[in-house]
Coordinates of C-alpha atoms and ligand atoms in Angstrom, one line a residue:
M703 CA -10.7 -34.7 54.0
L704 CA -10.1 -38.3 52.4
G705 CA -7.1 -38.7 51.0
E706 CA -5.2 -35.6 52.2
P707 CA -2.6 -36.6 55.0
A708 CA -3.7 -36.4 58.4
H709 CA -1.6 -33.2 59.0
R710 CA -3.6 -30.9 56.8
T711 CA -7.1 -31.0 58.9
E712 CA -8.1 -27.3 58.0
Q713 CA -8.7 -25.0 55.1
P714 CA -5.4 -23.1 54.4
L715 CA -5.3 -19.8 55.8
I716 CA -6.8 -17.2 52.7
D717 CA -6.8 -13.3 53.7
P718 CA -9.3 -10.8 52.5
F719 CA -7.0 -10.2 49.7
G720 CA -6.8 -13.7 48.5
R721 CA -3.1 -14.2 49.9
A722 CA -2.6 -17.9 51.2
I723 CA -0.8 -17.5 54.7
E724 CA 2.0 -20.0 54.3
Y725 CA 4.8 -18.2 56.5
L726 CA 4.6 -17.5 60.1
R727 CA 7.2 -15.3 62.3
V728 CA 7.4 -16.0 66.3
S729 CA 9.5 -14.0 68.2
V730 CA 10.4 -16.1 71.3
T731 CA 11.7 -13.6 73.4
D732 CA 11.7 -9.7 73.3
R733 CA 15.2 -9.7 75.3
C734 CA 18.2 -9.5 73.6
D735 CA 21.9 -9.5 74.5
F736 CA 23.1 -6.9 72.0
R737 CA 21.4 -3.2 71.6
C738 CA 21.7 -2.6 68.3
V739 CA 21.0 1.7 67.9
Y740 CA 18.3 1.5 65.3
C741 CA 16.5 -1.7 66.9
M742 CA 16.3 -0.5 70.6
T743 CA 17.6 2.4 73.4
E744 CA 20.3 1.3 75.6
H745 CA 18.4 1.0 78.9
M746 CA 15.3 -0.8 77.0
T747 CA 12.5 -2.0 79.2
F748 CA 11.3 -5.4 78.4
L749 CA 8.4 -7.5 79.1
P750 CA 7.9 -9.2 82.7
K751 CA 9.0 -12.9 82.2
R752 CA 5.1 -13.8 83.6
D753 CA 3.5 -12.5 80.3
L754 CA 5.9 -14.6 78.0
L755 CA 3.9 -17.9 76.5
T756 CA 5.8 -21.3 77.9
L757 CA 8.2 -23.0 75.4
E758 CA 5.5 -25.5 75.6
E759 CA 2.6 -22.7 74.5
L760 CA 4.5 -21.4 71.6
D761 CA 5.0 -25.0 70.4
R762 CA 1.0 -25.7 70.3
L763 CA 0.6 -22.3 69.0
C764 CA 2.8 -23.3 66.0
A765 CA 1.0 -26.3 65.4
A766 CA -2.0 -24.8 65.4
F767 CA -0.7 -22.4 62.6
I768 CA 1.0 -25.6 60.7
R769 CA -2.1 -27.5 60.7
Q770 CA -3.6 -24.5 59.1
G771 CA -1.6 -24.7 55.9
V772 CA 1.9 -22.5 57.6
K773 CA 4.6 -24.3 55.6
K774 CA 7.6 -22.0 56.4
L775 CA 8.3 -21.3 60.5
R776 CA 11.1 -18.5 61.2
I777 CA 12.1 -17.9 65.0
T778 CA 13.1 -14.6 65.9
G779 CA 13.5 -11.9 68.4
G780 CA 14.7 -10.1 70.3
E781 CA 17.7 -12.8 70.4
P782 CA 15.9 -16.3 70.4
L783 CA 18.7 -18.0 71.5
V784 CA 19.0 -15.9 75.0
R785 CA 15.6 -17.5 75.9
R786 CA 16.4 -20.2 78.3
N787 CA 16.0 -23.9 77.0
I788 CA 15.0 -22.9 73.4
L789 CA 16.8 -25.5 71.7
W790 CA 13.4 -27.4 73.1
L791 CA 11.7 -25.6 71.0
F792 CA 13.3 -26.6 68.1
R793 CA 13.6 -29.8 68.7
A794 CA 9.5 -29.7 69.3
L795 CA 9.0 -27.8 65.8
G796 CA 11.2 -30.4 64.2
R797 CA 9.0 -33.1 64.5
H798 CA 6.3 -31.2 61.8
L799 CA 9.5 -31.5 59.2
E800 CA 9.5 -35.0 60.2
T801 CA 5.8 -35.4 58.9
G802 CA 6.3 -33.3 55.9
A803 CA 3.9 -30.8 57.4
L804 CA 6.3 -28.0 58.0
E805 CA 8.9 -27.6 54.8
E806 CA 11.2 -25.1 56.4
L807 CA 12.3 -23.8 60.1
T808 CA 14.4 -21.4 60.5
L809 CA 15.9 -18.8 62.4
T810 CA 16.9 -15.1 62.3
T811 CA 20.2 -14.5 64.7
N812 CA 23.0 -12.3 66.0
A813 CA 25.0 -14.9 66.3
S814 CA 26.1 -14.3 69.6
Q815 CA 25.2 -17.6 70.9
L816 CA 25.5 -19.5 67.4
E817 CA 28.9 -21.0 68.2
K818 CA 27.5 -22.9 71.3
Y819 CA 24.2 -24.2 69.5
A820 CA 24.8 -24.8 65.8
S821 CA 24.9 -28.4 65.6
E822 CA 22.2 -28.4 67.8
L823 CA 20.2 -26.5 65.6
Y824 CA 21.3 -28.8 62.6
S825 CA 19.8 -32.2 64.4
A826 CA 16.5 -30.2 64.9
G827 CA 16.2 -29.6 61.1
V828 CA 17.5 -26.2 60.9
R829 CA 19.3 -25.8 57.4
R830 CA 19.1 -22.1 56.8
I831 CA 19.5 -19.1 59.2
N832 CA 19.5 -15.6 58.9
V833 CA 22.5 -13.6 60.7
S834 CA 22.5 -10.1 61.1
L835 CA 25.9 -8.1 60.6
D836 CA 26.1 -4.6 59.8
T837 CA 29.5 -4.2 59.3
L838 CA 32.6 -6.0 59.6
D839 CA 34.7 -3.2 61.1
P840 CA 35.2 -4.5 64.9
V841 CA 34.9 -0.8 66.3
K842 CA 31.9 0.1 64.5
F843 CA 30.2 -3.4 65.5
K844 CA 30.8 -2.2 68.9
S845 CA 29.1 1.1 68.3
V846 CA 26.0 -0.5 66.1
T847 CA 25.4 -3.3 68.9
R848 CA 26.5 -1.4 71.7
W849 CA 27.4 -4.8 73.4
G850 CA 28.2 -7.2 70.3
D851 CA 31.5 -8.7 69.8
L852 CA 32.4 -8.9 66.0
A853 CA 34.8 -11.9 66.6
N854 CA 32.2 -14.2 68.7
V855 CA 29.6 -13.6 65.8
L856 CA 32.1 -14.7 63.2
R857 CA 33.0 -17.6 65.2
G858 CA 29.2 -18.6 65.4
V859 CA 29.0 -17.9 61.9
D860 CA 31.5 -20.4 61.0
A861 CA 30.1 -23.1 63.6
A862 CA 26.7 -22.8 61.6
E863 CA 28.5 -23.4 58.3
A864 CA 30.8 -26.2 59.6
A865 CA 27.4 -27.7 61.2
G866 CA 25.9 -27.5 57.6
I867 CA 23.8 -24.8 58.3
R868 CA 23.6 -22.2 55.5
V869 CA 24.1 -18.6 56.1
K870 CA 22.5 -15.5 54.7
F871 CA 23.4 -12.3 55.9
N872 CA 21.4 -9.3 56.4
A873 CA 23.0 -5.6 56.8
V874 CA 20.7 -2.6 57.9
A875 CA 21.8 0.0 55.8
L876 CA 22.5 2.8 57.8
K877 CA 23.5 6.2 57.1
G878 CA 27.3 7.9 58.1
I879 CA 27.4 4.1 59.7
N880 CA 27.8 1.2 56.7
E881 CA 27.3 3.0 53.8
D882 CA 30.6 3.2 52.7
E883 CA 31.3 -0.6 53.6
I884 CA 28.3 -2.3 51.6
E885 CA 30.6 -3.3 48.8
D886 CA 32.7 -5.1 51.4
L887 CA 30.1 -6.4 53.1
I888 CA 28.8 -8.0 49.3
R889 CA 32.4 -9.3 48.8
F890 CA 32.5 -10.7 52.2
A891 CA 29.3 -12.8 52.1
H892 CA 29.6 -13.5 48.8
G893 CA 32.8 -14.6 49.1
R894 CA 31.8 -17.3 51.7
G895 CA 28.8 -18.5 49.0
A896 CA 26.5 -16.5 51.3
D897 CA 23.4 -14.3 50.0
L898 CA 23.4 -10.5 51.1
T899 CA 20.3 -9.0 52.1
L900 CA 20.0 -5.4 52.6
I901 CA 17.2 -3.7 54.9
E902 CA 15.9 -0.1 54.9
T903 CA 15.5 0.8 58.6
M904 CA 11.6 0.7 59.3
P905 CA 10.1 3.3 61.8
L906 CA 9.1 1.0 64.5
G907 CA 9.6 2.0 68.2
D908 CA 11.1 4.5 69.7
I909 CA 14.8 4.3 70.0
G910 CA 15.5 7.9 71.6
E911 CA 17.3 9.3 68.7
D912 CA 15.7 10.8 65.2
R913 CA 15.6 8.1 62.7
T914 CA 15.8 10.6 60.1
D915 CA 19.8 10.4 60.8
Q916 CA 20.0 6.9 60.4
Y917 CA 17.6 6.6 57.3
L918 CA 19.1 5.6 54.1
P919 CA 16.9 5.0 50.7
L920 CA 18.2 1.8 49.1
S921 CA 17.6 3.5 45.6
I922 CA 20.8 5.4 46.6
V923 CA 22.5 2.3 47.9
R924 CA 21.7 0.9 44.5
A925 CA 22.5 3.7 42.7
R926 CA 26.2 3.7 44.3
L927 CA 27.0 0.4 43.6
L928 CA 26.0 0.6 40.1
D929 CA 28.9 2.9 39.5
R930 CA 31.2 0.0 40.3
L931 CA 29.2 -3.4 39.9
S932 CA 26.7 -4.9 37.6
L933 CA 23.4 -5.9 39.0
E934 CA 21.4 -8.0 37.4
D935 CA 17.6 -8.6 38.4
I936 CA 16.3 -12.0 38.8
P937 CA 13.5 -13.6 40.0
Y938 CA 14.6 -15.4 43.0
R939 CA 12.6 -15.1 45.9
T940 CA 12.8 -16.8 49.4
G941 CA 9.3 -16.2 50.8
G942 CA 10.1 -13.3 52.6
P943 CA 9.7 -10.0 50.9
A944 CA 13.7 -9.5 49.3
R945 CA 13.9 -8.7 45.9
Y946 CA 17.4 -10.1 44.4
V947 CA 19.9 -9.2 41.8
T948 CA 23.1 -11.4 41.0
V949 CA 26.2 -9.2 41.1
K950 CA 28.2 -10.3 37.9
E951 CA 31.6 -9.5 39.8
T952 CA 31.4 -12.2 42.4
G953 CA 28.5 -14.5 41.2
G954 CA 26.7 -14.1 44.5
R955 CA 22.6 -12.5 45.1
L956 CA 22.4 -9.3 46.5
G957 CA 18.6 -9.2 48.1
F958 CA 16.5 -5.4 48.7
I959 CA 14.1 -5.1 51.2
T960 CA 12.7 -1.8 50.6
P961 CA 9.3 -1.2 52.5
L962 CA 9.9 2.6 52.5
T963 CA 10.9 3.0 49.2
H964 CA 8.9 0.2 47.4
N965 CA 5.4 -1.2 48.9
F966 CA 6.1 -5.1 49.3
C967 CA 3.0 -5.8 50.5
E968 CA 1.1 -7.2 47.5
S969 CA 2.3 -10.5 47.8
C970 CA 2.8 -10.6 51.3
N971 CA 2.2 -14.3 52.8
R972 CA 3.3 -13.7 56.3
V973 CA 1.8 -13.1 59.8
R974 CA 4.0 -12.4 63.4
V975 CA 3.4 -13.7 66.7
T976 CA 5.1 -12.3 69.6
C977 CA 6.2 -14.0 72.7
T978 CA 3.4 -12.7 74.4
G979 CA 0.8 -14.7 71.7
Q980 CA -0.4 -11.1 70.0
L981 CA -0.5 -12.0 66.4
Y982 CA 0.1 -9.1 64.1
M983 CA -1.9 -9.8 60.7
C984 CA 1.2 -6.8 59.4
L985 CA 4.3 -5.7 60.4
G986 CA 3.6 -1.7 60.1
Q987 CA 0.1 -1.3 61.5
E988 CA -0.9 -1.7 65.1
D989 CA -4.1 -4.1 64.8
D990 CA -3.5 -7.6 66.6
A991 CA -5.4 -10.6 68.0
D992 CA -4.8 -11.9 71.1
L993 CA -4.5 -15.7 70.7
R994 CA -2.7 -16.5 74.4
A995 CA -6.6 -16.3 75.8
P996 CA -7.5 -18.6 73.9
L997 CA -4.7 -20.3 74.1
R998 CA -5.2 -20.9 77.9
A999 CA -8.7 -21.0 77.9
S1000 CA -8.7 -24.6 77.0
P1001 CA -6.7 -27.5 76.3
E1002 CA -8.4 -28.5 73.4
D1003 CA -7.6 -26.4 70.2
T1004 CA -11.1 -25.1 68.6
L1005 CA -10.9 -21.5 70.3
L1006 CA -7.6 -21.1 69.1
D1007 CA -8.1 -22.5 65.8
A1008 CA -11.2 -19.9 65.7
A1009 CA -9.1 -17.0 66.6
I1010 CA -6.4 -17.6 64.0
V1011 CA -9.2 -17.9 61.3
E1012 CA -10.8 -14.7 62.5
A1013 CA -7.5 -12.5 62.6
I1014 CA -6.3 -13.9 59.2
S1015 CA -9.8 -12.4 57.8
R1016 CA -8.7 -9.0 59.3
K1017 CA -5.1 -8.8 57.5
P1018 CA -4.8 -5.5 56.1
K1019 CA -4.2 -5.0 52.6
G1020 CA -0.5 -3.1 53.3
H1021 CA 1.4 -0.8 55.8
D1022 CA 1.8 2.7 55.6
F1023 CA 5.3 3.6 56.9
V1024 CA 6.8 6.7 56.6
I1025 CA 9.6 8.1 58.0
D1026 CA 9.8 12.0 57.7
R1027 CA 11.3 14.9 59.7
R1028 CA 7.7 16.5 60.0
T1029 CA 6.3 13.1 61.9
K1030 CA 9.4 12.1 64.4
K1031 CA 7.4 9.9 65.9
P1032 CA 7.2 5.7 64.8
S1033 CA 4.7 5.0 62.7
V1034 CA 4.7 2.1 64.8
A1035 CA 5.1 2.2 68.6
R1036 CA 6.2 -1.3 68.8
H1037 CA 10.0 -2.3 68.7
M1038 CA 11.3 -4.9 66.1
S1039 CA 12.3 -6.7 68.8
V1040 CA 8.8 -7.5 70.2
T1041 CA 7.2 -8.2 66.7
G1042 CA 10.2 -9.9 65.5
G1043 CA 12.1 -9.3 62.4
Ligands
LIG1548 N1 18.3 -10.6 67.4 C1 18.0 -11.0 65.9 C2 18.9 -10.4 64.6 O1 19.4 -9.4 65.0 O2 19.0 -10.7 63.6 C3 16.8 -11.6 65.7 C4 15.7 -10.5 65.8 S1 15.8 -8.6 64.8 C5 14.5 -7.5 65.7 C6 15.6 -8.8 63.3 C7 16.2 -8.3 62.1 O3 15.6 -6.8 62.2 C8 17.8 -7.9 62.3 O4 18.2 -8.1 61.1 C9 18.0 -6.5 62.8 O5 18.5 -5.8 61.8 C10 16.4 -5.8 61.8 N2 15.9 -4.5 62.2 C11 16.0 -4.5 64.0 N3 15.2 -3.0 64.2 C12 15.0 -2.8 62.6 C13 14.2 -1.5 62.0 N4 14.0 -0.5 63.0 N5 14.2 -1.6 60.5 C14 14.7 -2.4 59.7 N6 15.1 -3.8 60.3 C15 15.3 -3.7 61.9
LIG1549 FE1 18.9 -7.5 69.7 FE2 18.7 -8.1 66.8 FE3 17.4 -5.8 67.8 FE4 20.1 -6.1 67.8 S1 18.7 -6.0 65.8 S2 18.9 -5.3 69.2 S3 20.6 -8.2 67.6 S4 17.1 -7.6 68.6

């Protein structure tokens, strides 16, 4: 349209419920160098590498979404920083920040490779990342992640902050594992000037054990915290599903992501694409759209753009997660490491 910047060529993506889709999460690999107990089994089978989109294809795919109005891009996985040459993709995507088409390029990481990559991520335009940290106890850390090393993760966090990247911590609330540590995690994050977001376990993928044993409703966590801390609801939003409070004693922000106790779908502006080019319009539903075929069918983007528009027209109103003892099976067979958190 005349007068519009060159990078906004298409109509924005609006779903059937009037929600503008402005946030894309891209899983660049389903592989990981950790095996978190709530996320995967120890002997997880990964996708054959030949099925993965190349970094060039991921770049083209992201560019198509940005052209259609996506303003915020989060790179995730699996562990995104274990994908070979991943910094190439960050640098390539960083060009959309320079044109102004993209407002933010972020990353969710377990921080195992962060010490190595922090300054290059900053150079590519990354200013904010989410780091998953479920416990501050090195022995528990090893048992939750199976393969992780807490000291290495903390060095990665230090490196990110030293490079000028703001860190937000994510912790999954786990019954019998970190439920007695939530206040320590809050004080740790807030002591560094970082936000902390608590997440409920979601029933995604078989993990080789009963999820009801791990599930800790955040309504319980919050009620327990209220015995010791003053929490004040605030309207702060980051574009994601977290609802925030300020903790009076620390002055820091605490987020709650409660897919099971509170349905956060009404304001969902997100879609997710896997490393094989499957677009999931909802994390909690099976419906998907294959973008790899239109991507590979032609070097022009006409088919790809049309496939994206068609997929968004199928975005459902919300998910129907349940974790209960009768169903046992995960609500959604896909692991979080496939769709990306
Ligand atoms: N490997 C990176 C990491 O751990 O940050 C990125 C991918 S990971 C799948 C993204 C987020 O999903 C992490 O914060 C992780 O704790 C969370 N996660 C994984 N499986 C989950 C599940 N079943 N329920 C809730 N959160 C989950
Ligand atoms: Fe890996 Fe992240 Fe899943 Fe842990 S939560 S196994 S770090 S993908």
